[in-house]
PDB file of C-alpha atoms in Angstrom:
ATOM      1  CA  HIS F   1       7.541   5.274  -6.544  1.00  0.00           C
ATOM      2  CA  LEU F   2       7.320   1.426  -5.481  1.00  0.00           C
ATOM      3  CA  GLY F   3      10.381   0.451  -6.196  1.00  0.00           C
ATOM      4  CA  LEU F   4       9.903  -2.614  -8.954  1.00  0.00           C
ATOM      5  CA  ALA F   5      11.538  -2.730 -11.892  1.00  0.00           C
ATOM      6  CA  PRO F   6       9.556  -1.999 -15.498  1.00  0.00           C
ATOM      7  CA  ASN F   7       9.105  -5.573 -16.382  1.00  0.00           C
ATOM      8  CA  GLU F   8       7.532  -6.072 -12.938  1.00  0.00           C
ATOM      9  CA  ALA F   9       4.945  -2.868 -12.889  1.00  0.00           C
ATOM     10  CA  PHE F  10       3.840  -3.878 -17.067  1.00  0.00           C
ATOM     11  CA  ALA F  11       3.423  -7.371 -15.292  1.00  0.00           C
ATOM     12  CA  ILE F  12       0.704  -6.254 -12.538  1.00  0.00           C
ATOM     13  CA  ILE F  13      -0.993  -3.328 -14.964  1.00  0.00           C
ATOM     14  CA  SER F  14      -1.138  -6.290 -17.338  1.00  0.00           C
ATOM     15  CA  ALA F  15      -2.879  -8.866 -14.714  1.00  0.00           C
ATOM     16  CA  GLY F  16      -5.306  -6.198 -13.451  1.00  0.00           C
ATOM     17  CA  SER F  17      -6.078  -4.813 -17.055  1.00  0.00           C
ATOM     18  CA  SER F  18      -9.681  -6.464 -16.617  1.00  0.00           C
ATOM     19  CA  THR F  19     -10.330  -3.506 -13.830  1.00  0.00           C
ATOM     20  CA  LEU F  20      -8.276  -1.337 -14.920  1.00  0.00           C
ATOM     21  CA  ARG F  21     -11.108  -0.873 -18.391  1.00  0.00           C
ATOM     22  CA  THR F  22     -14.353  -1.850 -16.961  1.00  0.00           C
ATOM     23  CA  THR F  23     -13.222   1.553 -14.803  1.00  0.00           C
ATOM     24  CA  ASP F  24     -15.336   4.508 -15.611  1.00  0.00           C
ATOM     25  CA  GLU F  25     -12.949   6.689 -17.135  1.00  0.00           C
ATOM     26  CA  SER F  26     -15.083  10.367 -15.980  1.00  0.00           C
ATOM     27  CA  PHE F  27     -14.164   9.159 -12.860  1.00  0.00           C
ATOM     28  CA  GLN F  28     -10.360   8.899 -13.362  1.00  0.00           C
ATOM     29  CA  THR F  29      -8.694  11.263 -11.362  1.00  0.00           C
ATOM     30  CA  GLU F  30      -4.793  11.785 -11.199  1.00  0.00           C
ATOM     31  CA  GLU F  31      -4.953  11.177  -7.431  1.00  0.00           C
ATOM     32  CA  ARG F  32      -7.784   7.624  -8.330  1.00  0.00           C
ATOM     33  CA  LYS F  33      -5.536   6.199 -10.990  1.00  0.00           C
ATOM     34  CA  GLU F  34      -3.151   6.215  -8.000  1.00  0.00           C
ATOM     35  CA  ILE F  35      -4.689   4.532  -5.595  1.00  0.00           C
ATOM     36  CA  MET F  36      -6.086   1.831  -8.127  1.00  0.00           C
ATOM     37  CA  GLN F  37      -2.271   1.167  -9.286  1.00  0.00           C
ATOM     38  CA  LYS F  38      -1.558   0.935  -5.932  1.00  0.00           C
ATOM     39  CA  CYS F  39      -4.339  -1.535  -5.260  1.00  0.00           C
ATOM     40  CA  LEU F  40      -3.142  -3.075  -8.017  1.00  0.00           C
ATOM     41  CA  PHE F  41       0.402  -3.867  -6.937  1.00  0.00           C
ATOM     42  CA  TRP F  42      -0.855  -4.454  -3.596  1.00  0.00           C
ATOM     43  CA  GLU F  43      -3.585  -7.569  -4.390  1.00  0.00           C
ATOM     44  CA  SER F  44      -0.155  -9.111  -6.982  1.00  0.00           C
ATOM     45  CA  ILE F  45       1.331  -9.031  -3.466  1.00  0.00           C
ATOM     46  CA  CYS F  46      -1.099 -10.766  -1.050  1.00  0.00           C
ATOM     47  CA  LYS F  47      -0.974 -12.957  -3.954  1.00  0.00           C
ATOM     48  CA  ALA F  48       2.746 -14.086  -4.354  1.00  0.00           C
ATOM     49  CA  ALA F  49       2.542 -14.171  -0.302  1.00  0.00           C
ATOM     50  CA  SER F  50      -0.274 -16.695  -0.444  1.00  0.00           C
ATOM     51  CA  PHE F  51      -1.926 -13.581   1.986  1.00  0.00           C
ATOM     52  CA  PRO F  52      -6.094 -13.579   2.153  1.00  0.00           C
ATOM     53  CA  THR F  53      -6.707 -10.222   0.865  1.00  0.00           C
ATOM     54  CA  ASP F  54      -9.933 -10.479   2.609  1.00  0.00           C
ATOM     55  CA  GLN F  55      -8.005  -9.801   5.921  1.00  0.00           C
ATOM     56  CA  THR F  56      -7.628  -6.448   4.660  1.00  0.00           C
ATOM     57  CA  CYS F  57      -9.469  -2.948   3.465  1.00  0.00           C
ATOM     58  CA  LEU F  58      -8.185  -3.773  -0.310  1.00  0.00           C
ATOM     59  CA  SER F  59     -11.631  -5.103  -2.068  1.00  0.00           C
ATOM     60  CA  SER F  60     -13.489  -1.681   0.437  1.00  0.00           C
ATOM     61  CA  VAL F  61     -10.659   0.203  -0.918  1.00  0.00           C
ATOM     62  CA  LEU F  62     -11.431  -1.307  -4.911  1.00  0.00           C
ATOM     63  CA  TYR F  63     -15.338  -0.818  -3.663  1.00  0.00           C
ATOM     64  CA  ALA F  64     -15.036   2.661  -3.136  1.00  0.00           C
ATOM     65  CA  ASN F  65     -12.968   3.839  -5.722  1.00  0.00           C
ATOM     66  CA  GLY F  66     -15.486   2.476  -8.247  1.00  0.00           C
ATOM     67  CA  MET F  67     -13.062  -0.812  -9.334  1.00  0.00           C
ATOM     68  CA  LYS F  68     -15.511  -3.053  -7.818  1.00  0.00           C
ATOM     69  CA  SER F  69     -19.036  -3.939  -7.870  1.00  0.00           C
ATOM     70  CA  HIS F  70     -19.497  -5.031  -4.483  1.00  0.00           C
ATOM     71  CA  ASP F  71     -17.813  -5.689  -1.371  1.00  0.00           C
ATOM     72  CA  SER F  72     -19.029  -8.073   1.753  1.00  0.00           C
ATOM     73  CA  ALA F  73     -17.094  -6.284   4.296  1.00  0.00           C
ATOM     74  CA  VAL F  74     -19.362  -3.191   4.642  1.00  0.00           C
ATOM     75  CA  GLY F  75     -22.276  -5.602   5.167  1.00  0.00           C
ATOM     76  CA  SER F  76     -19.743  -7.768   7.509  1.00  0.00           C
ATOM     77  CA  LEU F  77     -19.917  -5.011  10.215  1.00  0.00           C
ATOM     78  CA  SER F  78     -22.398  -3.824  12.106  1.00  0.00           C
ATOM     79  CA  ASP F  79     -23.155   0.140  12.738  1.00  0.00           C
ATOM     80  CA  GLU F  80     -21.705  -0.120  16.185  1.00  0.00           C
ATOM     81  CA  GLU F  81     -18.719  -1.922  15.159  1.00  0.00           C
ATOM     82  CA  LYS F  82     -18.272   0.659  11.811  1.00  0.00           C
ATOM     83  CA  GLN F  83     -18.262   3.199  14.636  1.00  0.00           C
ATOM     84  CA  ARG F  84     -16.531   1.641  17.271  1.00  0.00           C
ATOM     85  CA  ASN F  85     -13.871   0.809  14.419  1.00  0.00           C
ATOM     86  CA  GLN F  86     -14.321   5.194  13.137  1.00  0.00           C
ATOM     87  CA  ASP F  87     -13.668   6.249  16.775  1.00  0.00           C
ATOM     88  CA  ALA F  88     -10.161   3.773  17.449  1.00  0.00           C
ATOM     89  CA  ALA F  89      -9.007   4.902  13.856  1.00  0.00           C
ATOM     90  CA  TYR F  90      -9.710   8.445  14.862  1.00  0.00           C
ATOM     91  CA  GLU F  91      -8.090   8.202  18.005  1.00  0.00           C
ATOM     92  CA  GLU F  92      -4.757   6.740  16.907  1.00  0.00           C
ATOM     93  CA  LEU F  93      -3.927   9.385  14.201  1.00  0.00           C
ATOM     94  CA  GLU F  94      -4.444  12.145  17.089  1.00  0.00           C
ATOM     95  CA  ALA F  95      -1.129  10.053  18.682  1.00  0.00           C
ATOM     96  CA  LEU F  96       0.013   9.725  15.810  1.00  0.00           C
ATOM     97  CA  GLU F  97      -0.054  13.619  15.352  1.00  0.00           C
ATOM     98  CA  ALA F  98       1.750  13.527  19.142  1.00  0.00           C
ATOM     99  CA  ILE F  99       4.552  11.106  18.245  1.00  0.00           C
ATOM    100  CA  PHE F 100       5.371  13.279  14.677  1.00  0.00           C
ATOM    101  CA  THR F 101       5.920  17.346  13.399  1.00  0.00           C
ATOM    102  CA  PRO F 102       4.226  18.295  10.490  1.00  0.00           C
ATOM    103  CA  GLU F 103       6.753  17.291   8.051  1.00  0.00           C
ATOM    104  CA  GLU F 104       7.316  13.843   9.010  1.00  0.00           C
ATOM    105  CA  PHE F 105       3.417  12.709   9.282  1.00  0.00           C
ATOM    106  CA  SER F 106       0.067  13.445   6.764  1.00  0.00           C
ATOM    107  CA  VAL F 107      -3.263  12.809   6.435  1.00  0.00           C
ATOM    108  CA  ARG F 108      -5.583  12.751   3.248  1.00  0.00           C
ATOM    109  CA  SER F 109      -9.307  10.947   2.941  1.00  0.00           C
ATOM    110  CA  ILE F 110     -10.767  11.110  -0.181  1.00  0.00           C
ATOM    111  CA  ASN F 111     -14.545  10.843  -0.409  1.00  0.00           C
ATOM    112  CA  ASN F 112     -15.092   8.459  -2.770  1.00  0.00           C
ATOM    113  CA  LEU F 113     -17.705   7.317  -6.061  1.00  0.00           C
ATOM    114  CA  GLY F 114     -20.614   6.368  -3.307  1.00  0.00           C
ATOM    115  CA  GLY F 115     -20.284  10.313  -1.446  1.00  0.00           C
ATOM    116  CA  SER F 116     -19.984  10.805   1.789  1.00  0.00           C
ATOM    117  CA  LYS F 117     -20.959   7.535   4.056  1.00  0.00           C
ATOM    118  CA  SER F 118     -17.737   6.678   5.555  1.00  0.00           C
ATOM    119  CA  GLU F 119     -17.199   3.577   4.186  1.00  0.00           C
ATOM    120  CA  ASN F 120     -16.728   5.255   0.458  1.00  0.00           C
ATOM    121  CA  VAL F 121     -14.197   7.475   2.337  1.00  0.00           C
ATOM    122  CA  THR F 122     -10.475   6.125   1.972  1.00  0.00           C
ATOM    123  CA  THR F 123      -7.872   7.824   4.616  1.00  0.00           C
ATOM    124  CA  ILE F 124      -4.280   7.549   3.270  1.00  0.00           C
ATOM    125  CA  VAL F 125      -1.562   8.103   6.288  1.00  0.00           C
ATOM    126  CA  SER F 126       1.602   9.267   5.106  1.00  0.00           C
ATOM    127  CA  ILE F 127       4.952   9.210   7.776  1.00  0.00           C
ATOM    128  CA  ALA F 128       8.377   9.600   6.530  1.00  0.00           C
ATOM    129  CA  GLN F 129      11.478   7.306   6.538  1.00  0.00           C
ATOM    130  CA  THR F 130      15.176   7.787   5.955  1.00  0.00           C
ATOM    131  CA  HIS F 131      16.133   5.688   3.612  1.00  0.00           C
ATOM    132  CA  PRO F 132      18.586   3.311   4.905  1.00  0.00           C
ATOM    133  CA  THR F 133      21.820   4.355   2.107  1.00  0.00           C
ATOM    134  CA  SER F 134      20.785   8.087   1.411  1.00  0.00           C
ATOM    135  CA  PRO F 135      20.350   9.661   3.890  1.00  0.00           C
ATOM    136  CA  GLU F 136      19.207  13.042   2.629  1.00  0.00           C
ATOM    137  CA  SER F 137      16.292  11.572   1.134  1.00  0.00           C
ATOM    138  CA  ASN F 138      13.314  10.075   2.614  1.00  0.00           C
ATOM    139  CA  LEU F 139      10.899   7.319   1.870  1.00  0.00           C
ATOM    140  CA  TYR F 140       7.823   7.174   3.250  1.00  0.00           C
ATOM    141  CA  LEU F 141       5.329   4.781   4.912  1.00  0.00           C
ATOM    142  CA  GLU F 142       1.517   4.584   3.111  1.00  0.00           C
ATOM    143  CA  ILE F 143      -1.446   3.531   5.132  1.00  0.00           C
ATOM    144  CA  HIS F 144      -4.601   3.163   3.239  1.00  0.00           C
ATOM    145  CA  TYR F 145      -7.816   1.832   4.521  1.00  0.00           C
ATOM    146  CA  VAL F 146     -11.835   2.835   4.752  1.00  0.00           C
ATOM    147  CA  ILE F 147     -13.242   4.597   7.378  1.00  0.00           C
ATOM    148  CA  GLY F 148     -15.516   2.425   9.555  1.00  0.00           C
ATOM    149  CA  LEU F 149     -13.924  -0.564   8.391  1.00  0.00           C
ATOM    150  CA  TYR F 150     -10.284   0.045  10.025  1.00  0.00           C
ATOM    151  CA  PRO F 151      -8.720  -1.717  12.657  1.00  0.00           C
ATOM    152  CA  SER F 152     -11.328  -4.346  12.142  1.00  0.00           C
ATOM    153  CA  LEU F 153      -9.858  -5.278   8.648  1.00  0.00           C
ATOM    154  CA  LEU F 154      -6.109  -4.589   8.348  1.00  0.00           C
ATOM    155  CA  PRO F 155      -4.772  -1.937   6.175  1.00  0.00           C
ATOM    156  CA  THR F 156      -2.765  -1.517   2.815  1.00  0.00           C
ATOM    157  CA  CYS F 157       0.944  -1.104   3.886  1.00  0.00           C
ATOM    158  CA  LEU F 158       3.610   0.406   1.391  1.00  0.00           C
ATOM    159  CA  ILE F 159       6.500   1.850   0.529  1.00  0.00           C
ATOM    160  CA  THR F 160       6.979   4.981  -1.604  1.00  0.00           C
ATOM    161  CA  PHE F 161       9.870   7.027  -2.692  1.00  0.00           C
ATOM    162  CA  GLY F 162       9.160  11.186  -3.662  1.00  0.00           C
ATOM    163  CA  LYS F 163       5.838  12.376  -5.573  1.00  0.00           C
ATOM    164  CA  TRP F 164       3.684   9.679  -7.705  1.00  0.00           C
ATOM    165  CA  GLY F 165       5.481   8.846 -11.426  1.00  0.00           C
ATOM    166  CA  ALA F 166       8.332  11.001 -10.421  1.00  0.00           C
ATOM    167  CA  VAL F 167      11.702  10.491 -11.809  1.00  0.00           C
ATOM    168  CA  SER F 168      14.271   9.512  -8.852  1.00  0.00           C
ATOM    169  CA  ASN F 169      18.029   8.681  -8.750  1.00  0.00           C
ATOM    170  CA  CYS F 170      17.289   7.164  -5.742  1.00  0.00           C
ATOM    171  CA  GLU F 171      18.611   3.583  -4.634  1.00  0.00           C
ATOM    172  CA  TYR F 172      14.581   1.643  -3.879  1.00  0.00           C
ATOM    173  CA  THR F 173      15.002  -0.693  -6.172  1.00  0.00           C
ATOM    174  CA  CYS F 174      13.530  -3.351  -4.165  1.00  0.00           C
ATOM    175  CA  GLY F 175      10.047  -2.659  -3.865  1.00  0.00           C
ATOM    176  CA  ALA F 176       8.340  -6.449  -4.626  1.00  0.00           C
ATOM    177  CA  ASN F 177      10.719  -7.695  -2.034  1.00  0.00           C
ATOM    178  CA  ILE F 178      10.644  -5.360   0.855  1.00  0.00           C
ATOM    179  CA  HIS F 179       6.682  -5.178   0.069  1.00  0.00           C
ATOM    180  CA  LEU F 180       6.794  -9.246   0.856  1.00  0.00           C
ATOM    181  CA  LYS F 181       8.452  -8.425   3.993  1.00  0.00           C
ATOM    182  CA  ILE F 182       6.059  -6.954   5.246  1.00  0.00           C
ATOM    183  CA  ILE F 183       3.215  -9.283   4.405  1.00  0.00           C
ATOM    184  CA  GLU F 184       5.047 -11.745   6.281  1.00  0.00           C
ATOM    185  CA  PHE F 185       4.950  -9.198   9.457  1.00  0.00           C
ATOM    186  CA  ILE F 186       1.164  -8.183   8.226  1.00  0.00           C
ATOM    187  CA  SER F 187       0.025 -11.646   8.188  1.00  0.00           C
ATOM    188  CA  THR F 188       0.966 -11.901  12.017  1.00  0.00           C
ATOM    189  CA  LEU F 189      -1.430  -8.916  12.881  1.00  0.00           C
ATOM    190  CA  THR F 190      -4.308  -9.333  14.257  1.00  0.00           C
ATOM    191  CA  PRO F 191      -7.397  -7.679  13.161  1.00  0.00           C
ATOM    192  CA  GLY F 192      -9.419  -5.305  15.492  1.00  0.00           C
ATOM    193  CA  GLU F 193      -6.183  -4.079  17.155  1.00  0.00           C
ATOM    194  CA  GLU F 194      -4.520  -0.579  15.878  1.00  0.00           C
ATOM    195  CA  CYS F 195      -1.562  -1.359  14.020  1.00  0.00           C
ATOM    196  CA  ILE F 196      -0.405   1.770  12.300  1.00  0.00           C
ATOM    197  CA  PHE F 197       2.931   3.186  14.732  1.00  0.00           C
ATOM    198  CA  THR F 198       3.769  -1.091  14.888  1.00  0.00           C
ATOM    199  CA  LEU F 199       3.937  -0.966  11.209  1.00  0.00           C
ATOM    200  CA  PHE F 200       6.286   1.454  11.214  1.00  0.00           C
ATOM    201  CA  GLY F 201       8.201   0.353  14.057  1.00  0.00           C
ATOM    202  CA  HIS F 202       8.631  -2.837  11.563  1.00  0.00           C
ATOM    203  CA  VAL F 203       9.313  -1.327   8.402  1.00  0.00           C
ATOM    204  CA  GLN F 204      12.056   1.212  10.474  1.00  0.00           C
ATOM    205  CA  SER F 205      13.761  -1.825  11.958  1.00  0.00           C
ATOM    206  CA  LEU F 206      13.779  -3.217   7.801  1.00  0.00           C
ATOM    207  CA  LEU F 207      15.742   0.067   6.871  1.00  0.00           C
ATOM    208  CA  GLN F 208      18.289  -0.185   9.504  1.00  0.00           C
ATOM    209  CA  ASP F 209      19.172  -3.373   8.478  1.00  0.00           C
ATOM    210  CA  GLU F 210      22.215  -2.102   5.894  1.00  0.00           C
ATOM    211  CA  HIS F 211      22.917  -5.099   5.006  1.00  0.00           C
ATOM    212  CA  GLY F 212      19.158  -7.230   4.855  1.00  0.00           C
ATOM    213  CA  TRP F 213      18.864  -3.735   2.794  1.00  0.00           C
ATOM    214  CA  ASN F 214      21.450  -4.250   0.659  1.00  0.00           C
ATOM    215  CA  SER F 215      20.453  -8.008   0.012  1.00  0.00           C
ATOM    216  CA  LEU F 216      17.139  -7.246  -0.724  1.00  0.00           C
ATOM    217  CA  GLN F 217      18.360  -5.292  -3.726  1.00  0.00           C
ATOM    218  CA  LYS F 218      20.335  -7.800  -5.123  1.00  0.00           C
ATOM    219  CA  GLU F 219      18.060 -11.111  -4.951  1.00  0.00           C
ATOM    220  CA  PRO F 220      16.079 -11.370  -7.679  1.00  0.00           C
ATOM    221  CA  SER F 221      12.724 -10.473  -7.580  1.00  0.00           C
ATOM    222  CA  LYS F 222      10.066 -13.117  -5.479  1.00  0.00           C
ATOM    223  CA  LEU F 223       7.347 -11.591  -6.962  1.00  0.00           C
ATOM    224  CA  LEU F 224       7.595 -11.989 -11.140  1.00  0.00           C
ATOM    225  CA  SER F 225       7.148 -15.752 -10.409  1.00  0.00           C
ATOM    226  CA  SER F 226       3.644 -15.062  -9.721  1.00  0.00           C
ATOM    227  CA  LEU F 227       2.359 -13.008 -12.048  1.00  0.00           C
ATOM    228  CA  SER F 228       0.388 -14.060 -14.846  1.00  0.00           C
ATOM    229  CA  VAL F 229      -1.206 -12.889 -17.973  1.00  0.00           C
ATOM    230  CA  HIS F 230      -3.960 -15.220 -19.203  1.00  0.00           C
ATOM    231  CA  GLY F 231      -2.576 -18.343 -17.425  1.00  0.00           C
ATOM    232  CA  SER F 232       1.213 -17.857 -18.173  1.00  0.00           C
ATOM    233  CA  VAL F 233       4.452 -16.541 -16.187  1.00  0.00           C
ATOM    234  CA  VAL F 234       5.034 -12.829 -18.139  1.00  0.00           C
ATOM    235  CA  PHE F 235       8.690 -13.056 -16.807  1.00  0.00           C
ATOM    236  CA  ASN F 236      11.343 -15.045 -16.022  1.00  0.00           C
ATOM    237  CA  SER F 237      12.854 -13.766 -12.838  1.00  0.00           C
ATOM    238  CA  THR F 238      15.428 -11.361 -13.235  1.00  0.00           C
ATOM    239  CA  PRO F 239      17.758  -8.826 -10.905  1.00  0.00           C
ATOM    240  CA  LEU F 240      15.796  -5.316 -10.072  1.00  0.00           C
ATOM    241  CA  ASN F 241      17.600  -2.481 -11.588  1.00  0.00           C
ATOM    242  CA  GLN F 242      17.261   0.820 -11.546  1.00  0.00           C
ATOM    243  CA  ASP F 243      14.646   2.167 -13.905  1.00  0.00           C
ATOM    244  CA  SER F 244      11.439   1.603 -11.919  1.00  0.00           C
ATOM    245  CA  THR F 245      10.066   4.542 -12.266  1.00  0.00           C
ATOM    246  CA  SER F 246       7.145   4.490 -14.644  1.00  0.00           C
ATOM    247  CA  GLY F 247       3.636   3.133 -14.789  1.00  0.00           C
ATOM    248  CA  CYS F 248       3.740   0.989 -10.560  1.00  0.00           C
ATOM    249  CA  GLY F 249       7.265   1.788 -10.895  1.00  0.00           C
TER     250      GLY F 249
END
């Protein structure tokens, strides 16, 4: 649940339909479908913010999951650089495990289509964050990166609620707008430096600003105007609504 309105989710899936069609259906586990749709969302957000995705792990995650035929990032780093990245990321996870409780923090790794090489493993880090207007509910900061490439490449950063595809009454309908705020911040970060705790702190400040949160909830979507199918805008910008639980929602 990424806090999208139905028209936003439909536009993202439509814009990425060629990727969906060309992916081998035999590899389409629910976990991989989830990663694919989140990648399509992140790509759309980057485009809307005019942020170059080649500075992030996005293309490598797509490649590792069979959604892209080539990834130049894998060959751009030496084995020594990949090992340094792997060591730095591992030490960062150890530090985060010491800060957060097991209920707040989790890590999972997905061995992807390319086998067991480090650049074919996607790491997903989840950290619970309190919902600004529903303290009994948790939003989750979700970080995706490819082992050996992060922190040389910036990670994908998502704010999610609940299990993938779950229906919820939680007031989180400003997904597109809040992710554009996150992209603005990520664009100021320096590749090569570990940044997960920094991202956590920034997102936490966004969520604790109740006035800012309410403003984001009410603002028209800034994402729709940048999304097009067959070269034309899909929908006009409209206020987000509560029904945002399907597809990328």
